[in-house]
Short mmCIF file of C-alpha atoms in Angstrom, two decimals:
data_model
loop_
_atom_site.label_atom_id
_atom_site.label_comp_id
_atom_site.label_asym_id
_atom_site.label_seq_id
_atom_site.Cartn_x
_atom_site.Cartn_y
_atom_site.Cartn_z
CA UNK A 222 62.69 -46.79 -12.88
CA UNK A 223 65.23 -48.59 -10.68
CA UNK A 224 68.02 -45.98 -10.65
CA UNK A 225 68.97 -43.99 -7.54
CA UNK A 226 66.91 -40.82 -7.35
CA UNK A 227 68.44 -37.56 -6.15
CA UNK A 228 66.40 -35.28 -3.92
CA UNK A 229 65.83 -31.55 -4.35
CA UNK A 230 67.72 -29.14 -2.11
CA UNK A 231 66.88 -25.45 -2.47
CA UNK A 232 65.81 -25.98 -6.07
CA UNK A 233 68.73 -28.13 -7.22
CA UNK A 234 69.39 -31.85 -7.30
CA UNK A 235 71.55 -33.31 -4.56
CA UNK A 236 72.52 -36.66 -3.11
CA UNK A 237 73.42 -37.72 0.40
CA UNK A 238 75.64 -40.44 1.81
CA UNK A 239 72.97 -43.15 2.12
CA UNK A 240 69.94 -44.36 0.20
CA UNK A 241 66.86 -46.52 0.75
CA UNK A 242 64.88 -48.76 -1.56
CA UNK A 243 61.27 -48.26 -2.63
CA UNK A 244 59.53 -51.55 -3.43
CA UNK A 245 56.17 -52.42 -4.94
CA UNK A 246 53.57 -53.60 -2.43
CA UNK A 247 52.09 -55.78 -5.16
CA UNK A 248 55.05 -57.96 -6.10
CA UNK A 249 57.96 -56.71 -4.00
CA UNK A 250 60.03 -55.60 -7.00
CA UNK A 251 62.44 -52.73 -6.65
CA UNK A 252 60.90 -49.53 -7.96
CA UNK A 253 63.77 -47.21 -7.18
CA UNK A 254 66.48 -46.25 -4.75
CA UNK A 255 66.23 -42.82 -3.13
CA UNK A 256 69.11 -40.79 -1.76
CA UNK A 257 68.71 -39.59 1.84
CA UNK A 258 69.66 -36.02 2.79
CA UNK A 259 72.29 -35.65 5.49
CA UNK A 260 71.61 -33.51 8.53
CA UNK A 261 73.83 -30.81 7.03
CA UNK A 262 71.85 -30.85 3.79
CA UNK A 263 68.54 -30.56 5.67
CA UNK A 264 69.99 -27.57 7.50
CA UNK A 265 71.07 -26.05 4.21
CA UNK A 266 67.55 -26.40 2.79
CA UNK A 267 65.91 -24.81 5.82
CA UNK A 268 68.45 -21.97 5.93
CA UNK A 269 67.92 -21.29 2.22
CA UNK A 270 64.16 -21.19 2.63
CA UNK A 271 64.41 -18.84 5.58
CA UNK A 272 66.81 -16.56 3.70
CA UNK A 273 64.58 -16.25 0.62
CA UNK A 274 61.29 -15.54 2.44
CA UNK A 275 61.24 -11.79 1.76
CA UNK A 276 62.35 -12.16 -1.86
CA UNK A 277 59.79 -14.84 -2.60
CA UNK A 278 56.96 -12.92 -0.96
CA UNK A 279 57.77 -9.97 -3.23
CA UNK A 280 57.84 -12.09 -6.40
CA UNK A 281 55.30 -10.76 -8.92
CA UNK A 282 52.10 -12.75 -9.13
CA UNK A 283 52.65 -13.49 -12.82
CA UNK A 284 55.94 -15.25 -12.03
CA UNK A 285 54.35 -17.51 -9.44
CA UNK A 286 51.31 -18.15 -11.64
CA UNK A 287 53.51 -19.00 -14.62
CA UNK A 288 55.44 -21.54 -12.56
CA UNK A 289 52.23 -23.16 -11.38
CA UNK A 290 50.82 -23.24 -14.91
CA UNK A 291 54.03 -24.85 -16.10
CA UNK A 292 53.82 -27.65 -13.54
CA UNK A 293 50.18 -28.24 -14.43
CA UNK A 294 50.95 -28.53 -18.14
CA UNK A 295 53.96 -30.77 -17.59
CA UNK A 296 51.90 -33.11 -15.44
CA UNK A 297 49.50 -33.46 -18.35
CA UNK A 298 52.37 -34.25 -20.72
CA UNK A 299 53.81 -36.88 -18.39
CA UNK A 300 50.53 -38.32 -17.13
CA UNK A 301 51.07 -41.94 -18.10
CA UNK A 302 54.65 -42.05 -16.88
CA UNK A 303 53.73 -40.55 -13.51
CA UNK A 304 50.64 -42.74 -13.14
CA UNK A 305 52.81 -45.82 -13.70
CA UNK A 306 55.19 -44.55 -11.02
CA UNK A 307 52.37 -43.95 -8.51
CA UNK A 308 50.99 -47.42 -9.18
CA UNK A 309 54.42 -49.01 -8.79
CA UNK A 310 55.39 -47.40 -5.49
CA UNK A 311 51.92 -47.25 -3.94
CA UNK A 312 50.15 -50.33 -5.34
CA UNK A 313 47.26 -48.17 -6.52
CA UNK A 314 45.38 -49.54 -9.54
CA UNK A 315 46.50 -47.73 -12.66
CA UNK A 316 43.06 -46.27 -13.36
CA UNK A 317 43.04 -44.57 -9.94
CA UNK A 318 46.65 -43.48 -10.42
CA UNK A 319 45.74 -41.77 -13.68
CA UNK A 320 42.90 -40.05 -11.88
CA UNK A 321 45.29 -38.85 -9.20
CA UNK A 322 47.57 -37.25 -11.78
CA UNK A 323 44.53 -35.52 -13.27
CA UNK A 324 43.63 -34.11 -9.90
CA UNK A 325 47.17 -32.79 -9.36
CA UNK A 326 46.93 -31.11 -12.77
CA UNK A 327 43.84 -29.29 -11.52
CA UNK A 328 45.42 -28.35 -8.18
CA UNK A 329 48.30 -26.55 -9.88
CA UNK A 330 45.94 -24.92 -12.38
CA UNK A 331 43.64 -23.72 -9.60
CA UNK A 332 46.65 -22.37 -7.71
CA UNK A 333 47.82 -20.46 -10.79
CA UNK A 334 44.39 -18.89 -11.11
CA UNK A 335 44.28 -17.99 -7.42
CA UNK A 336 47.80 -16.56 -7.50
CA UNK A 337 46.70 -14.04 -10.13
CA UNK A 338 43.80 -12.73 -8.06
CA UNK A 339 45.16 -13.27 -4.54
CA UNK A 340 45.68 -10.32 -2.21
CA UNK A 341 43.81 -7.63 -4.04
CA UNK A 342 43.10 -6.29 -0.58
CA UNK A 343 39.90 -5.16 1.09
CA UNK A 344 39.25 -1.49 1.74
CA UNK A 345 37.12 -0.44 4.73
CA UNK A 346 35.95 3.08 5.54
CA UNK A 347 36.67 3.98 9.15
CA UNK A 348 34.66 7.22 9.24
CA UNK A 349 31.63 5.38 10.64
CA UNK A 350 32.63 7.09 13.90
CA UNK A 351 33.85 10.67 14.19
CA UNK A 352 37.34 9.57 15.28
CA UNK A 353 37.81 7.80 11.98
CA UNK A 354 37.10 10.79 9.73
CA UNK A 355 39.40 10.73 6.71
CA UNK A 356 40.70 7.24 7.49
CA UNK A 357 40.61 4.11 5.37
CA UNK A 358 41.75 0.62 6.35
CA UNK A 359 43.34 -1.56 3.69
CA UNK A 360 43.66 -5.22 4.67
CA UNK A 361 45.98 -7.57 2.79
CA UNK A 362 47.36 -11.03 3.51
CA UNK A 363 51.05 -11.84 3.99
CA UNK A 364 52.88 -15.18 4.41
CA UNK A 365 53.31 -16.51 7.92
CA UNK A 366 56.69 -17.95 6.94
CA UNK A 367 58.19 -21.12 5.50
CA UNK A 368 55.88 -24.14 5.40
CA UNK A 369 56.90 -27.62 6.45
CA UNK A 370 54.64 -29.87 4.35
CA UNK A 371 54.42 -33.50 5.50
CA UNK A 372 52.60 -35.71 3.00
CA UNK A 373 51.15 -39.26 3.34
CA UNK A 374 51.53 -42.34 1.17
CA UNK A 375 47.96 -42.82 -0.01
CA UNK A 376 47.88 -39.96 -2.56
CA UNK A 377 51.62 -39.54 -3.05
CA UNK A 378 51.33 -36.96 -5.82
CA UNK A 379 48.10 -35.07 -5.20
CA UNK A 380 48.54 -34.54 -1.47
CA UNK A 381 52.06 -33.26 -2.15
CA UNK A 382 50.45 -30.92 -4.67
CA UNK A 383 48.06 -29.68 -1.98
CA UNK A 384 51.05 -28.64 0.14
CA UNK A 385 53.25 -27.17 -2.59
CA UNK A 386 50.87 -25.36 -4.95
CA UNK A 387 49.22 -23.06 -2.34
CA UNK A 388 52.64 -22.16 -0.91
CA UNK A 389 53.93 -21.08 -4.30
CA UNK A 390 50.68 -19.23 -4.99
CA UNK A 391 51.11 -17.00 -1.91
CA UNK A 392 54.89 -16.69 -2.24
CA UNK A 393 56.02 -18.59 0.81
CA UNK A 394 58.86 -21.15 0.74
CA UNK A 395 58.08 -24.81 1.41
CA UNK A 396 60.07 -27.80 2.62
CA UNK A 397 58.20 -30.89 1.40
CA UNK A 398 58.66 -34.22 3.14
CA UNK A 399 57.08 -37.04 1.12
CA UNK A 400 56.10 -40.30 2.78
CA UNK A 401 58.98 -42.81 3.13
CA UNK A 402 56.94 -45.52 1.39
CA UNK A 403 56.13 -43.35 -1.63
CA UNK A 404 58.73 -40.60 -2.14
CA UNK A 405 59.14 -40.88 -5.91
CA UNK A 406 55.96 -39.01 -6.81
CA UNK A 407 57.00 -36.04 -4.67
CA UNK A 408 60.43 -36.05 -6.30
CA UNK A 409 58.72 -35.84 -9.70
CA UNK A 410 57.22 -32.51 -8.59
CA UNK A 411 60.78 -31.39 -7.88
CA UNK A 412 61.74 -32.16 -11.47
CA UNK A 413 58.93 -29.99 -12.77
CA UNK A 414 59.51 -27.13 -10.33
CA UNK A 415 63.18 -27.08 -11.33
CA UNK A 416 62.08 -26.15 -14.85
CA UNK A 417 60.55 -22.88 -13.60
CA UNK A 418 61.96 -19.47 -12.67
CA UNK A 419 61.10 -19.66 -8.97
CA UNK A 420 63.80 -18.29 -6.64
CA UNK A 421 66.46 -20.72 -5.49
CA UNK A 422 65.68 -21.80 -1.95
CA UNK A 423 61.93 -21.31 -2.28
CA UNK A 424 61.30 -25.05 -2.35
CA UNK A 425 62.96 -28.33 -1.40
CA UNK A 426 61.81 -31.96 -1.52
CA UNK A 427 63.56 -33.90 1.23
CA UNK A 428 62.86 -37.65 1.67
CA UNK A 429 64.10 -37.70 5.24
CA UNK A 430 63.33 -40.55 7.61
CA UNK A 431 60.44 -40.15 10.03
CA UNK A 432 62.79 -40.17 13.02
CA UNK A 433 64.35 -36.95 11.70
CA UNK A 434 61.05 -35.12 11.77
CA UNK A 435 61.02 -33.90 15.41
CA UNK A 436 63.98 -31.62 14.74
CA UNK A 437 62.30 -30.14 11.66
CA UNK A 438 59.00 -29.74 13.48
CA UNK A 439 60.76 -27.87 16.30
CA UNK A 440 62.77 -25.58 14.02
CA UNK A 441 61.64 -22.00 14.63
CA UNK A 442 62.38 -21.08 11.01
CA UNK A 443 59.46 -23.28 9.96
CA UNK A 444 56.47 -21.54 11.62
CA UNK A 445 53.78 -23.31 9.55
CA UNK A 446 53.22 -27.07 9.53
CA UNK A 447 50.82 -28.71 7.09
CA UNK A 448 50.47 -32.39 7.99
CA UNK A 449 48.33 -35.11 6.46
CA UNK A 450 48.43 -38.48 8.17
CA UNK A 451 47.45 -40.32 11.31
CA UNK A 452 45.66 -38.81 14.26
CA UNK A 453 48.39 -39.97 16.67
CA UNK A 454 51.24 -38.33 14.79
CA UNK A 455 49.29 -35.20 13.89
CA UNK A 456 48.30 -34.30 17.42
CA UNK A 457 51.75 -35.20 18.72
CA UNK A 458 53.14 -32.61 16.32
CA UNK A 459 50.63 -29.98 17.42
CA UNK A 460 51.21 -30.70 21.11
CA UNK A 461 54.97 -30.37 20.65
CA UNK A 462 54.77 -26.93 18.99
CA UNK A 463 51.72 -25.18 20.49
CA UNK A 464 52.85 -21.75 19.23
CA UNK A 465 53.16 -22.81 15.61
CA UNK A 466 50.39 -22.63 13.05
CA UNK A 467 49.37 -26.20 12.25
CA UNK A 468 46.96 -27.57 9.69
CA UNK A 469 46.17 -31.21 10.40
CA UNK A 470 44.30 -33.42 7.94
CA UNK A 471 43.84 -36.60 9.92
CA UNK A 472 41.68 -39.72 10.01
CA UNK A 473 38.04 -40.41 9.37
CA UNK A 474 35.40 -43.04 9.84
CA UNK A 475 33.31 -42.12 6.83
CA UNK A 476 29.59 -42.83 7.04
CA UNK A 477 27.11 -43.18 4.18
CA UNK A 478 23.53 -42.68 5.39
CA UNK A 479 20.73 -44.14 3.26
CA UNK A 480 17.40 -42.67 4.34
CA UNK A 481 13.87 -43.97 3.82
CA UNK A 482 13.07 -41.77 0.81
CA UNK A 483 16.00 -43.23 -1.14
CA UNK A 484 13.90 -46.29 -1.87
CA UNK A 485 13.47 -47.06 -5.55
CA UNK A 486 15.44 -49.91 -7.11
CA UNK A 487 17.34 -47.34 -9.15
CA UNK A 488 18.17 -45.38 -6.00
CA UNK A 489 19.42 -48.41 -4.12
CA UNK A 490 21.44 -49.70 -7.09
CA UNK A 491 23.17 -46.33 -7.34
CA UNK A 492 23.87 -46.18 -3.62
CA UNK A 493 25.17 -49.76 -3.53
CA UNK A 494 27.48 -49.18 -6.48
CA UNK A 495 28.90 -45.96 -5.08
CA UNK A 496 29.32 -47.48 -1.61
CA UNK A 497 31.07 -50.58 -2.98
CA UNK A 498 33.38 -48.54 -5.19
CA UNK A 499 34.37 -46.00 -2.58
CA UNK A 500 34.80 -48.36 0.33
CA UNK A 501 37.41 -50.15 -1.76
CA UNK A 502 39.11 -47.60 -4.01
CA UNK A 503 42.76 -47.09 -3.08
CA UNK A 504 42.22 -50.41 -1.19
CA UNK A 505 40.21 -48.35 1.31
CA UNK A 506 43.28 -46.21 2.06
CA UNK A 507 41.50 -42.87 1.91
CA UNK A 508 40.43 -40.78 4.88
CA UNK A 509 37.01 -40.33 3.28
CA UNK A 510 36.46 -43.89 2.08
CA UNK A 511 33.13 -45.40 3.10
CA UNK A 512 33.67 -47.35 6.31
CA UNK A 513 30.14 -47.29 7.74
CA UNK A 514 26.78 -47.68 6.04
CA UNK A 515 23.85 -46.51 8.17
CA UNK A 516 20.60 -47.49 6.48
CA UNK A 517 17.00 -46.87 7.43
CA UNK A 518 15.20 -50.07 8.42
CA UNK A 519 12.72 -49.60 5.57
CA UNK A 520 15.46 -50.02 2.94
CA UNK A 521 18.08 -52.04 4.82
CA UNK A 522 17.02 -55.54 3.73
CA UNK A 523 16.92 -54.52 0.06
CA UNK A 524 20.10 -52.45 0.17
CA UNK A 525 22.53 -54.79 1.91
CA UNK A 526 22.38 -57.64 -0.67
CA UNK A 527 22.97 -55.07 -3.40
CA UNK A 528 26.01 -53.75 -1.53
CA UNK A 529 27.41 -57.26 -1.04
CA UNK A 530 26.94 -58.07 -4.73
CA UNK A 531 28.57 -54.79 -5.77
CA UNK A 532 31.51 -55.40 -3.41
CA UNK A 533 31.98 -58.91 -4.74
CA UNK A 534 32.00 -57.48 -8.27
CA UNK A 535 35.05 -55.35 -7.49
CA UNK A 536 37.98 -56.64 -9.54
CA UNK A 537 41.01 -57.33 -7.36
CA UNK A 538 44.55 -58.07 -8.45
CA UNK A 539 47.45 -56.60 -10.37
CA UNK A 540 47.39 -52.79 -10.15
CA UNK A 541 48.95 -52.59 -13.61
CA UNK A 542 45.83 -54.15 -15.11
CA UNK A 543 43.41 -51.45 -16.30
CA UNK A 544 40.49 -53.65 -15.19
CA UNK A 545 41.65 -53.82 -11.56
CA UNK A 546 39.55 -51.92 -9.03
CA UNK A 547 41.29 -52.95 -5.81
CA UNK A 548 45.03 -53.46 -5.42
CA UNK A 549 47.18 -54.21 -2.38
CA UNK A 550 47.54 -52.12 0.73
CA UNK A 551 50.74 -50.15 1.11
CA UNK A 552 52.51 -53.11 2.76
CA UNK A 553 51.85 -56.48 4.35
CA UNK A 554 51.83 -55.07 7.89
CA UNK A 555 48.93 -52.82 6.94
CA UNK A 556 47.01 -55.80 5.57
CA UNK A 557 47.77 -57.83 8.70
CA UNK A 558 46.38 -55.03 10.87
CA UNK A 559 43.14 -54.96 8.85
CA UNK A 560 42.94 -58.74 9.12
CA UNK A 561 43.34 -58.56 12.91
CA UNK A 562 40.61 -55.94 13.26
CA UNK A 563 38.15 -57.96 11.17
CA UNK A 564 38.95 -61.14 13.10
CA UNK A 565 38.39 -59.28 16.37
CA UNK A 566 34.99 -58.05 15.20
CA UNK A 567 33.88 -61.51 14.03
CA UNK A 568 34.95 -63.08 17.31
CA UNK A 569 32.93 -60.39 19.13
CA UNK A 570 29.77 -61.33 17.20
CA UNK A 571 29.92 -59.51 13.88
CA UNK A 572 28.58 -61.30 10.80
CA UNK A 573 30.98 -61.62 7.86
CA UNK A 574 28.89 -61.11 4.70
CA UNK A 575 31.77 -61.32 2.24
CA UNK A 576 35.56 -61.10 2.12
CA UNK A 577 37.68 -61.45 5.22
CA UNK A 578 40.71 -63.03 3.54
CA UNK A 579 44.29 -61.79 3.26
CA UNK A 580 47.00 -62.74 0.79
CA UNK A 581 50.27 -60.93 1.41
CA UNK A 582 49.64 -57.18 1.27
CA UNK A 583 46.22 -57.69 -0.32
CA UNK A 584 42.99 -57.92 1.64
CA UNK A 585 39.73 -58.98 0.06
CA UNK A 586 36.93 -56.38 -0.07
CA UNK A 587 34.92 -57.10 3.07
CA UNK A 588 31.44 -56.37 4.42
CA UNK A 589 30.48 -56.86 8.08
CA UNK A 590 27.07 -56.64 9.76
CA UNK A 591 26.04 -56.64 13.43
CA UNK A 592 29.38 -55.19 14.49
CA UNK A 593 29.60 -54.51 18.25
CA UNK A 594 30.07 -50.82 18.98
CA UNK A 595 33.15 -51.36 21.15
CA UNK A 596 35.24 -53.23 18.57
CA UNK A 597 38.27 -51.53 17.07
CA UNK A 598 36.80 -51.52 13.59
CA UNK A 599 33.77 -49.60 14.87
CA UNK A 600 35.79 -47.00 16.74
CA UNK A 601 38.89 -46.43 14.64
CA UNK A 602 39.75 -45.69 11.03
CA UNK A 603 40.29 -49.03 9.30
CA UNK A 604 42.19 -47.58 6.30
CA UNK A 605 41.49 -50.76 4.39
CA UNK A 606 38.81 -52.31 2.14
CA UNK A 607 36.31 -53.03 4.91
CA UNK A 608 32.72 -51.85 5.24
CA UNK A 609 30.24 -52.20 8.11
CA UNK A 610 26.45 -52.01 7.72
CA UNK A 611 23.95 -50.95 10.38
CA UNK A 612 20.16 -50.74 10.54
CA UNK A 613 18.53 -47.68 12.15
CA UNK A 614 15.01 -46.40 12.71
CA UNK A 615 14.60 -42.99 11.12
CA UNK A 616 16.60 -39.88 10.43
CA UNK A 617 17.32 -38.87 14.02
CA UNK A 618 18.86 -42.23 14.88
CA UNK A 619 20.84 -42.21 11.64
CA UNK A 620 22.34 -38.79 12.30
CA UNK A 621 23.10 -39.73 15.91
CA UNK A 622 24.92 -42.82 14.64
CA UNK A 623 27.08 -40.70 12.32
CA UNK A 624 28.01 -38.42 15.21
CA UNK A 625 28.80 -41.35 17.52
CA UNK A 626 32.44 -41.27 16.49
CA UNK A 627 35.52 -39.44 17.61
CA UNK A 628 36.09 -38.55 13.95
CA UNK A 629 34.27 -35.96 11.87
CA UNK A 630 35.67 -35.64 8.38
CA UNK A 631 32.88 -36.10 5.83
CA UNK A 632 29.53 -37.88 5.60
CA UNK A 633 27.32 -38.86 2.69
CA UNK A 634 23.53 -38.66 2.93
CA UNK A 635 21.35 -40.36 0.35
CA UNK A 636 18.09 -38.40 0.32
CA UNK A 637 15.97 -36.58 -2.24
CA UNK A 638 14.49 -34.17 0.32
CA UNK A 639 16.00 -30.68 0.41
CA UNK A 640 14.84 -30.02 3.97
CA UNK A 641 16.49 -33.25 5.09
CA UNK A 642 19.69 -32.19 3.35
CA UNK A 643 19.72 -28.91 5.28
CA UNK A 644 18.98 -30.72 8.54
CA UNK A 645 21.91 -33.03 7.84
CA UNK A 646 24.15 -30.06 7.15
CA UNK A 647 23.17 -28.57 10.49
CA UNK A 648 23.18 -31.76 12.57
CA UNK A 649 26.18 -33.77 11.39
CA UNK A 650 29.44 -33.09 13.20
CA UNK A 651 31.70 -33.28 10.17
CA UNK A 652 33.69 -30.98 7.93
CA UNK A 653 31.65 -31.84 4.84
CA UNK A 654 28.23 -33.29 3.98
CA UNK A 655 27.76 -34.80 0.52
CA UNK A 656 24.08 -35.14 -0.42
CA UNK A 657 23.02 -37.90 -2.80
CA UNK A 658 26.41 -39.58 -2.77
CA UNK A 659 29.13 -41.16 -0.60
CA UNK A 660 31.41 -39.15 1.73
CA UNK A 661 34.34 -39.89 -0.57
CA UNK A 662 33.67 -37.01 -2.96
CA UNK A 663 36.28 -34.28 -2.86
CA UNK A 664 36.74 -31.47 -5.35
CA UNK A 665 40.25 -30.09 -4.98
CA UNK A 666 39.11 -26.45 -4.94
CA UNK A 667 36.56 -26.86 -2.13
CA UNK A 668 37.37 -26.52 1.59
CA UNK A 669 38.40 -29.93 2.89
CA UNK A 670 39.02 -30.89 6.49
CA UNK A 671 37.36 -32.17 9.60
CA UNK A 672 36.33 -31.58 13.19
CA UNK A 673 36.82 -33.52 16.41
CA UNK A 674 39.77 -35.91 15.97
CA UNK A 675 39.81 -35.49 12.20
CA UNK A 676 42.02 -32.43 12.42
CA UNK A 677 42.13 -28.65 12.31
CA UNK A 678 42.21 -26.21 9.41
CA UNK A 679 41.20 -26.66 5.79
CA UNK A 680 42.87 -27.63 2.56
CA UNK A 681 41.57 -26.82 -0.92
CA UNK A 682 43.77 -24.39 -2.80
CA UNK A 683 42.33 -21.02 -1.77
CA UNK A 684 41.65 -22.18 1.77
CA UNK A 685 45.21 -23.45 2.19
CA UNK A 686 46.44 -20.11 0.86
CA UNK A 687 44.48 -18.38 3.61
CA UNK A 688 45.96 -20.82 6.11
CA UNK A 689 49.53 -20.04 5.00
CA UNK A 690 48.97 -16.29 5.40
CA UNK A 691 47.66 -13.78 7.92
CA UNK A 692 45.79 -10.48 7.69
CA UNK A 693 47.72 -7.23 8.06
CA UNK A 694 45.87 -3.94 8.10
CA UNK A 695 47.20 -0.55 6.94
CA UNK A 696 45.33 2.61 8.01
CA UNK A 697 45.56 5.59 5.67
CA UNK A 698 44.91 8.98 7.21
CA UNK A 699 43.77 12.35 5.93
CA UNK A 700 41.84 11.08 2.93
CA UNK A 701 38.87 12.78 1.31
CA UNK A 702 36.61 9.74 1.31
#
């Protein structure tokens, strides 16, 4: 696991002139050394992708589906090995790493299924007016062009899968850039793709440094950009290439709303357990982790002690231990930032109910109450194991509190009332509303994305496939309809 890893250039392994080390955020050990592509090699990958666009788009569906099925099956076969790698480079507890591999298995399987039924076309009679007599419109979807997929560190395998699998499914080349902190999981996908019969040039995995990205972003041969990461970087990319097609999956400030009808002991125990788990899984480094709890005054005093107890029950420590719930953040700087934001909130008047301590890259699961609205932790995405709790009076105030954020990714609403659920769906300014659970639920086949500063476009295999393609209509004339 500590050898130098080649990258994947136009479907084949290659090495550059330099390399960088990947270290464990848990104990600092060397996980692996990764070769860095030279500028000439990056150019070769882009040129190869551009050259193969027409050939790849014409590849039979069964070829693309077979490749996707192969990757899915190989991920199953190598689950434990890959989970250990994710845990080592990311610091993610092994149980969550195994879950991530399982999700990537599903992403490639879903993509194989979609590839087989994609682009059947939609026929539309045009003889609804006299001028359209004998005419039929057939609408199909075609690739926009090569995708530049930029993946983050927090789900280093599955979020690479969400870039790569839909591209292969529609027959468009992809240049994948994994996160510098966690490139090894993306390179594993390269190993599996190399075992398939996909055209040379249709995919590359390039662990280039972040400062090399502007040139790739600006390259006219890469008309589609799929980026998952920070709000600042995402919108800087979009602003720099306003004529490109960009999908941005950015930050969140996930809220879990607990309404007055969610009031039995069983209800509150369930809510507290789910909130505690999903404010701290991945050490809080998920865009849809629970950051805010907004509870009706009628249940607040019973709910909050249950949340604190459930948070304190989270097992922290070595990510290699199967019992560990919460591991380190991606690096010590990330933990120091979380520490600074919590300290700021406490100094401004927030009440620390539990946690609030840092040790290296690890930060203790933390709950804050009475947090002033103008503190950083109220306004921004903490991306750490920190939860705030707030008391509100009634549904309207609760929904207004959810919307009082520049972010709008997902929200969870704990209610038993169907009418309330539909009101939440209508009122909440988010990309997804999860009823009866936390906002952290994501099925990899459903549309996933946000509004406001949480991004543009949607992931989820079929929805990403739509995003990578455009509609082209063909009108047939002189038909006996």
